[in-house]
mmCIF file of C-alpha atoms and ligand atoms in Angstrom:
data_model
loop_
_atom_site.group_PDB
_atom_site.id
_atom_site.type_symbol
_atom_site.label_atom_id
_atom_site.label_comp_id
_atom_site.label_asym_id
_atom_site.label_seq_id
_atom_site.Cartn_x
_atom_site.Cartn_y
_atom_site.Cartn_z
ATOM 1 C CA MET A 116 0.282 13.238 -14.918
ATOM 2 C CA GLU A 117 -3.399 13.943 -15.496
ATOM 3 C CA ILE A 118 -5.827 11.920 -13.392
ATOM 4 C CA SER A 119 -7.732 10.840 -16.509
ATOM 5 C CA LYS A 120 -4.465 9.678 -18.122
ATOM 6 C CA ALA A 121 -3.544 7.630 -15.033
ATOM 7 C CA LYS A 122 -6.941 5.885 -15.124
ATOM 8 C CA GLU A 123 -6.511 5.129 -18.808
ATOM 9 C CA LEU A 124 -3.040 3.642 -18.196
ATOM 10 C CA VAL A 125 -4.073 1.500 -15.218
ATOM 11 C CA GLU A 126 -7.432 0.124 -16.329
ATOM 12 C CA PRO A 127 -6.181 -2.410 -18.935
ATOM 13 C CA HIS A 128 -3.869 -3.996 -16.335
ATOM 14 C CA LEU A 129 -6.544 -4.672 -13.716
ATOM 15 C CA THR A 130 -9.785 -6.553 -13.338
ATOM 16 C CA GLU A 131 -12.894 -4.412 -13.124
ATOM 17 C CA ALA A 132 -13.166 -5.099 -9.380
ATOM 18 C CA ARG A 133 -9.516 -4.171 -8.798
ATOM 19 C CA PHE A 134 -9.874 -0.991 -10.860
ATOM 20 C CA ASP A 135 -12.939 0.003 -8.826
ATOM 21 C CA HIS A 136 -10.948 -0.731 -5.629
ATOM 22 C CA SER A 137 -8.186 1.582 -6.912
ATOM 23 C CA LEU A 138 -10.683 4.389 -7.567
ATOM 24 C CA ARG A 139 -12.049 3.979 -4.012
ATOM 25 C CA VAL A 140 -8.504 4.066 -2.595
ATOM 26 C CA ALA A 141 -7.942 7.319 -4.545
ATOM 27 C CA GLU A 142 -11.182 8.800 -3.184
ATOM 28 C CA THR A 143 -10.336 7.710 0.388
ATOM 29 C CA ALA A 144 -6.824 9.141 0.016
ATOM 30 C CA ARG A 145 -8.319 12.525 -0.993
ATOM 31 C CA TYR A 146 -10.516 12.390 2.099
ATOM 32 C CA LEU A 147 -7.440 11.710 4.282
ATOM 33 C CA VAL A 148 -5.623 14.662 2.676
ATOM 34 C CA ASP A 149 -8.588 16.841 3.674
ATOM 35 C CA LEU A 150 -7.963 15.800 7.272
ATOM 36 C CA TYR A 151 -4.163 15.645 7.397
ATOM 37 C CA GLY A 152 -2.928 17.862 4.574
ATOM 38 C CA GLY A 153 -0.811 17.250 1.512
ATOM 39 C CA SER A 154 -1.425 17.242 -2.204
ATOM 40 C CA LYS A 155 -4.826 15.925 -3.267
ATOM 41 C CA GLU A 156 -3.566 15.378 -6.777
ATOM 42 C CA LYS A 157 -0.648 13.215 -5.628
ATOM 43 C CA ALA A 158 -2.912 11.272 -3.265
ATOM 44 C CA GLU A 159 -5.410 10.612 -6.038
ATOM 45 C CA LEU A 160 -2.719 9.545 -8.527
ATOM 46 C CA ALA A 161 -1.059 7.255 -5.970
ATOM 47 C CA GLY A 162 -4.430 5.679 -5.171
ATOM 48 C CA ILE A 163 -5.232 5.051 -8.821
ATOM 49 C CA LEU A 164 -1.769 3.623 -9.533
ATOM 50 C CA HIS A 165 -0.986 1.718 -6.307
ATOM 51 C CA ASP A 166 -1.975 -1.773 -7.561
ATOM 52 C CA TYR A 167 -0.646 -1.240 -11.105
ATOM 53 C CA ALA A 168 1.505 -4.425 -11.017
ATOM 54 C CA LYS A 169 -1.008 -6.587 -9.127
ATOM 55 C CA TYR A 170 -1.615 -9.051 -11.961
ATOM 56 C CA ARG A 171 1.839 -9.416 -13.487
ATOM 57 C CA PRO A 172 2.890 -13.045 -13.971
ATOM 58 C CA LEU A 173 4.869 -14.356 -10.980
ATOM 59 C CA LYS A 174 7.766 -15.554 -13.138
ATOM 60 C CA GLU A 175 8.084 -12.098 -14.659
ATOM 61 C CA MET A 176 8.048 -10.457 -11.212
ATOM 62 C CA GLU A 177 10.663 -12.878 -9.885
ATOM 63 C CA GLN A 178 12.985 -11.808 -12.682
ATOM 64 C CA GLN A 179 12.196 -8.134 -12.140
ATOM 65 C CA ILE A 180 13.116 -8.359 -8.449
ATOM 66 C CA LYS A 181 16.584 -9.405 -9.581
ATOM 67 C CA ALA A 182 16.811 -7.120 -12.621
ATOM 68 C CA PHE A 183 15.670 -4.022 -10.677
ATOM 69 C CA ASN A 184 17.980 -4.819 -7.726
ATOM 70 C CA LEU A 185 15.078 -4.993 -5.307
ATOM 71 C CA PRO A 186 15.852 -6.707 -1.976
ATOM 72 C CA ASN A 187 16.433 -10.394 -2.700
ATOM 73 C CA ASP A 188 14.704 -11.380 0.514
ATOM 74 C CA LEU A 189 11.383 -10.496 -1.142
ATOM 75 C CA LEU A 190 11.704 -13.843 -2.917
ATOM 76 C CA ASP A 191 11.556 -15.650 0.450
ATOM 77 C CA PHE A 192 8.206 -14.043 1.281
ATOM 78 C CA HIS A 193 4.740 -14.306 -0.176
ATOM 79 C CA SER A 194 4.444 -13.171 -3.784
ATOM 80 C CA GLU A 195 1.545 -10.927 -2.700
ATOM 81 C CA LEU A 196 4.219 -8.479 -1.513
ATOM 82 C CA TRP A 197 5.929 -8.132 -4.883
ATOM 83 C CA HIS A 198 3.407 -5.995 -6.767
ATOM 84 C CA ALA A 199 4.116 -2.982 -4.552
ATOM 85 C CA PRO A 200 7.868 -2.402 -5.125
ATOM 86 C CA ILE A 201 7.605 -3.627 -8.718
ATOM 87 C CA GLY A 202 4.623 -1.359 -9.375
ATOM 88 C CA ALA A 203 6.627 1.638 -8.142
ATOM 89 C CA ILE A 204 9.257 0.919 -10.808
ATOM 90 C CA LEU A 205 6.875 0.021 -13.632
ATOM 91 C CA VAL A 206 4.805 3.195 -13.294
ATOM 92 C CA GLU A 207 7.966 5.094 -14.174
ATOM 93 C CA GLU A 208 9.221 2.685 -16.862
ATOM 94 C CA GLU A 209 5.894 2.160 -18.581
ATOM 95 C CA CYS A 210 3.945 5.309 -17.721
ATOM 96 C CA GLY A 211 6.683 7.898 -17.254
ATOM 97 C CA LEU A 212 5.663 8.779 -13.713
ATOM 98 C CA LYS A 213 8.685 10.267 -11.943
ATOM 99 C CA ASP A 214 7.244 11.728 -8.742
ATOM 100 C CA GLU A 215 9.230 10.258 -5.817
ATOM 101 C CA ASP A 216 6.413 10.803 -3.281
ATOM 102 C CA ILE A 217 3.941 8.867 -5.395
ATOM 103 C CA LYS A 218 6.448 6.112 -6.181
ATOM 104 C CA GLY A 219 7.220 5.729 -2.453
ATOM 105 C CA ALA A 220 3.529 5.463 -1.640
ATOM 106 C CA ILE A 221 3.150 2.698 -4.232
ATOM 107 C CA LYS A 222 6.338 0.928 -3.115
ATOM 108 C CA TYR A 223 5.364 0.649 0.554
ATOM 109 C CA HIS A 224 1.585 0.342 0.299
ATOM 110 C CA THR A 225 1.506 -3.369 1.243
ATOM 111 C CA THR A 226 4.058 -3.638 4.067
ATOM 112 C CA GLY A 227 4.581 -0.086 5.263
ATOM 113 C CA ARG A 228 8.038 0.669 6.701
ATOM 114 C CA ALA A 229 9.681 2.719 9.450
ATOM 115 C CA ASN A 230 9.503 6.498 9.002
ATOM 116 C CA MET A 231 6.740 6.489 6.415
ATOM 117 C CA THR A 232 6.038 9.795 4.703
ATOM 118 C CA LYS A 233 2.579 11.298 5.112
ATOM 119 C CA LEU A 234 1.570 10.212 1.614
ATOM 120 C CA GLU A 235 2.833 6.676 2.305
ATOM 121 C CA LYS A 236 0.674 6.523 5.431
ATOM 122 C CA ILE A 237 -2.317 7.938 3.588
ATOM 123 C CA ILE A 238 -2.147 5.353 0.789
ATOM 124 C CA PHE A 239 -1.391 2.501 3.207
ATOM 125 C CA LEU A 240 -4.428 3.449 5.280
ATOM 126 C CA ALA A 241 -6.700 4.248 2.323
ATOM 127 C CA ASP A 242 -5.933 0.797 0.872
ATOM 128 C CA TYR A 243 -7.003 -0.742 4.185
ATOM 129 C CA ILE A 244 -10.167 1.273 4.940
ATOM 130 C CA GLU A 245 -11.652 2.034 1.498
ATOM 131 C CA PRO A 246 -15.432 1.446 1.615
ATOM 132 C CA GLY A 247 -15.244 -1.890 -0.234
ATOM 133 C CA ARG A 248 -13.091 -3.513 2.468
ATOM 134 C CA SER A 249 -14.479 -5.651 5.282
ATOM 135 C CA PHE A 250 -11.736 -6.857 7.614
ATOM 136 C CA PRO A 251 -12.328 -7.839 11.249
ATOM 137 C CA GLY A 252 -11.815 -4.684 13.319
ATOM 138 C CA ILE A 253 -12.031 -2.341 10.330
ATOM 139 C CA GLU A 254 -14.645 -0.043 11.919
ATOM 140 C CA GLU A 255 -12.226 0.801 14.716
ATOM 141 C CA VAL A 256 -9.591 1.693 12.111
ATOM 142 C CA ARG A 257 -12.106 3.842 10.172
ATOM 143 C CA GLU A 258 -13.035 5.685 13.370
ATOM 144 C CA SER A 259 -9.404 6.252 14.270
ATOM 145 C CA ALA A 260 -8.667 7.487 10.731
ATOM 146 C CA LYS A 261 -10.952 10.476 11.391
ATOM 147 C CA THR A 262 -8.690 11.838 14.136
ATOM 148 C CA ASN A 263 -5.250 10.203 14.199
ATOM 149 C CA LEU A 264 -3.399 9.096 11.066
ATOM 150 C CA GLU A 265 -0.563 7.328 12.924
ATOM 151 C CA HIS A 266 -2.855 5.516 15.323
ATOM 152 C CA ALA A 267 -5.071 4.326 12.462
ATOM 153 C CA CYS A 268 -2.030 3.064 10.527
ATOM 154 C CA TRP A 269 -0.797 1.324 13.669
ATOM 155 C CA LEU A 270 -4.157 -0.436 14.066
ATOM 156 C CA ALA A 271 -4.114 -1.493 10.406
ATOM 157 C CA VAL A 272 -0.577 -2.950 10.648
ATOM 158 C CA ARG A 273 -1.404 -4.629 13.936
ATOM 159 C CA ASN A 274 -4.511 -6.241 12.438
ATOM 160 C CA THR A 275 -2.522 -7.384 9.403
ATOM 161 C CA ILE A 276 0.192 -8.932 11.594
ATOM 162 C CA GLN A 277 -2.448 -10.699 13.698
ATOM 163 C CA TYR A 278 -4.140 -11.989 10.538
ATOM 164 C CA LEU A 279 -0.831 -13.262 9.127
ATOM 165 C CA ILE A 280 0.095 -14.992 12.386
ATOM 166 C CA ARG A 281 -3.298 -16.722 12.496
ATOM 167 C CA LYS A 282 -2.561 -18.022 8.978
ATOM 168 C CA ASN A 283 0.971 -19.132 10.000
ATOM 169 C CA ALA A 284 2.261 -16.783 7.293
ATOM 170 C CA LYS A 285 5.672 -15.145 7.336
ATOM 171 C CA ILE A 286 5.825 -11.448 8.107
ATOM 172 C CA TYR A 287 8.118 -9.213 6.094
ATOM 173 C CA PRO A 288 10.542 -7.173 8.264
ATOM 174 C CA ASP A 289 9.243 -3.817 6.948
ATOM 175 C CA THR A 290 5.812 -4.731 8.331
ATOM 176 C CA PHE A 291 7.344 -5.106 11.813
ATOM 177 C CA HIS A 292 9.364 -1.934 11.294
ATOM 178 C CA ALA A 293 6.165 -0.068 10.467
ATOM 179 C CA TYR A 294 4.432 -1.506 13.534
ATOM 180 C CA ASN A 295 7.294 -0.650 15.893
ATOM 181 C CA ASP A 296 7.794 2.825 14.465
ATOM 182 C CA LEU A 297 4.087 3.674 14.644
ATOM 183 C CA SER A 298 3.916 2.233 18.187
ATOM 184 C CA SER A 299 6.337 4.871 19.392
ATOM 185 C CA HIS A 300 3.969 7.509 18.014
ATOM 186 C CA ILE A 301 1.090 6.263 20.084
ATOM 187 C CA ASN A 302 2.438 5.053 23.419
ATOM 188 C CA GLY A 303 5.910 6.484 23.775
ATOM 189 C CA GLY A 304 7.559 3.351 22.431
ATOM 190 C CA ASN A 305 8.335 1.895 25.863
ATOM 191 C CA GLU A 306 5.941 -1.025 25.902
HETATM 192 O O1 DGI B 43 -3.233 -5.330 -3.167
HETATM 193 P P1 DGI B 43 -4.368 -5.275 -2.163
HETATM 194 O O2 DGI B 43 -5.115 -6.584 -2.076
HETATM 195 O O3 DGI B 43 -5.295 -4.130 -2.392
HETATM 196 O O4 DGI B 43 -3.742 -5.014 -0.712
HETATM 197 P P2 DGI B 43 -2.216 -5.155 -0.252
HETATM 198 O O5 DGI B 43 -1.293 -4.643 -1.283
HETATM 199 O O6 DGI B 43 -2.146 -4.512 1.113
HETATM 200 O O7 DGI B 43 -1.979 -6.712 -0.110
HETATM 201 C C1 DGI B 43 -2.621 -7.347 0.918
HETATM 202 C C2 DGI B 43 -2.044 -8.705 1.154
HETATM 203 O O8 DGI B 43 -0.671 -8.618 1.534
HETATM 204 C C3 DGI B 43 -2.771 -9.366 2.289
HETATM 205 O O9 DGI B 43 -3.093 -10.682 1.876
HETATM 206 C C4 DGI B 43 -1.811 -9.373 3.413
HETATM 207 C C5 DGI B 43 -0.510 -9.394 2.694
HETATM 208 N N1 DGI B 43 0.600 -8.850 3.500
HETATM 209 C C6 DGI B 43 0.740 -7.618 4.000
HETATM 210 N N2 DGI B 43 1.872 -7.525 4.731
HETATM 211 C C7 DGI B 43 2.473 -8.735 4.652
HETATM 212 C C8 DGI B 43 1.665 -9.569 3.861
HETATM 213 N N3 DGI B 43 1.970 -10.851 3.602
HETATM 214 C C9 DGI B 43 3.109 -11.345 4.114
HETATM 215 N N4 DGI B 43 3.423 -12.607 3.866
HETATM 216 N N5 DGI B 43 3.935 -10.605 4.895
HETATM 217 C C10 DGI B 43 3.677 -9.293 5.195
HETATM 218 O O10 DGI B 43 4.454 -8.641 5.902
HETATM 219 FE FE1 FE B 44 -1.761 -3.825 -3.233
HETATM 220 FE FE1 FE B 45 -4.913 -2.160 -3.066
#
């Protein structure tokens, strides 16, 4: 898919601010590909498309989780998680995007998972550190992103888990799986 086509397809589904966020994620993902390798085109497309389903009505997404045979347990967690796996399906259904790497990066961009592909890590991290973001601790993640993709992803998941715990929010198992898996990359997995 052409980059310009992807922008055209996504823009009507997002607010202006969310579209601009998506363009910054795409730009940040290209920067991470410069550092860690991979396809710049796929990274840019995944960045542009990652929040495609962000503003779908909740009722519609609830039905899609069932209709698309997505894990039912998603329904027991915050609806904020739904746009990622649903987006990965809708970009194919509505936009004809078939690339499995890009669909995986969209599917896991919110929670992460164990054994993330490089593109999944790049989009997960780009979504967290794009220049419009201002989370507590983000500068440390941005610094780490310059030298160690896994460590930076680990910091981002750790910060997200800490933020969710402070809010008394539930944490989806894939988020823990991502944290544990990335931990073994950075400290041998024994702690
Ligand atoms: O769509 P974006 O706002 O660009 O970013 P995102 O897709 O990473 O969504 C971020 C939200 O998802 C943020 O409010 C934290 C939340 N989140 C991430 N992991 C989990 C989670 N919420 C719950 N309940 N459980 C999780 O594991
Ligand atoms: Fe998102
Ligand atoms: Fe996003």
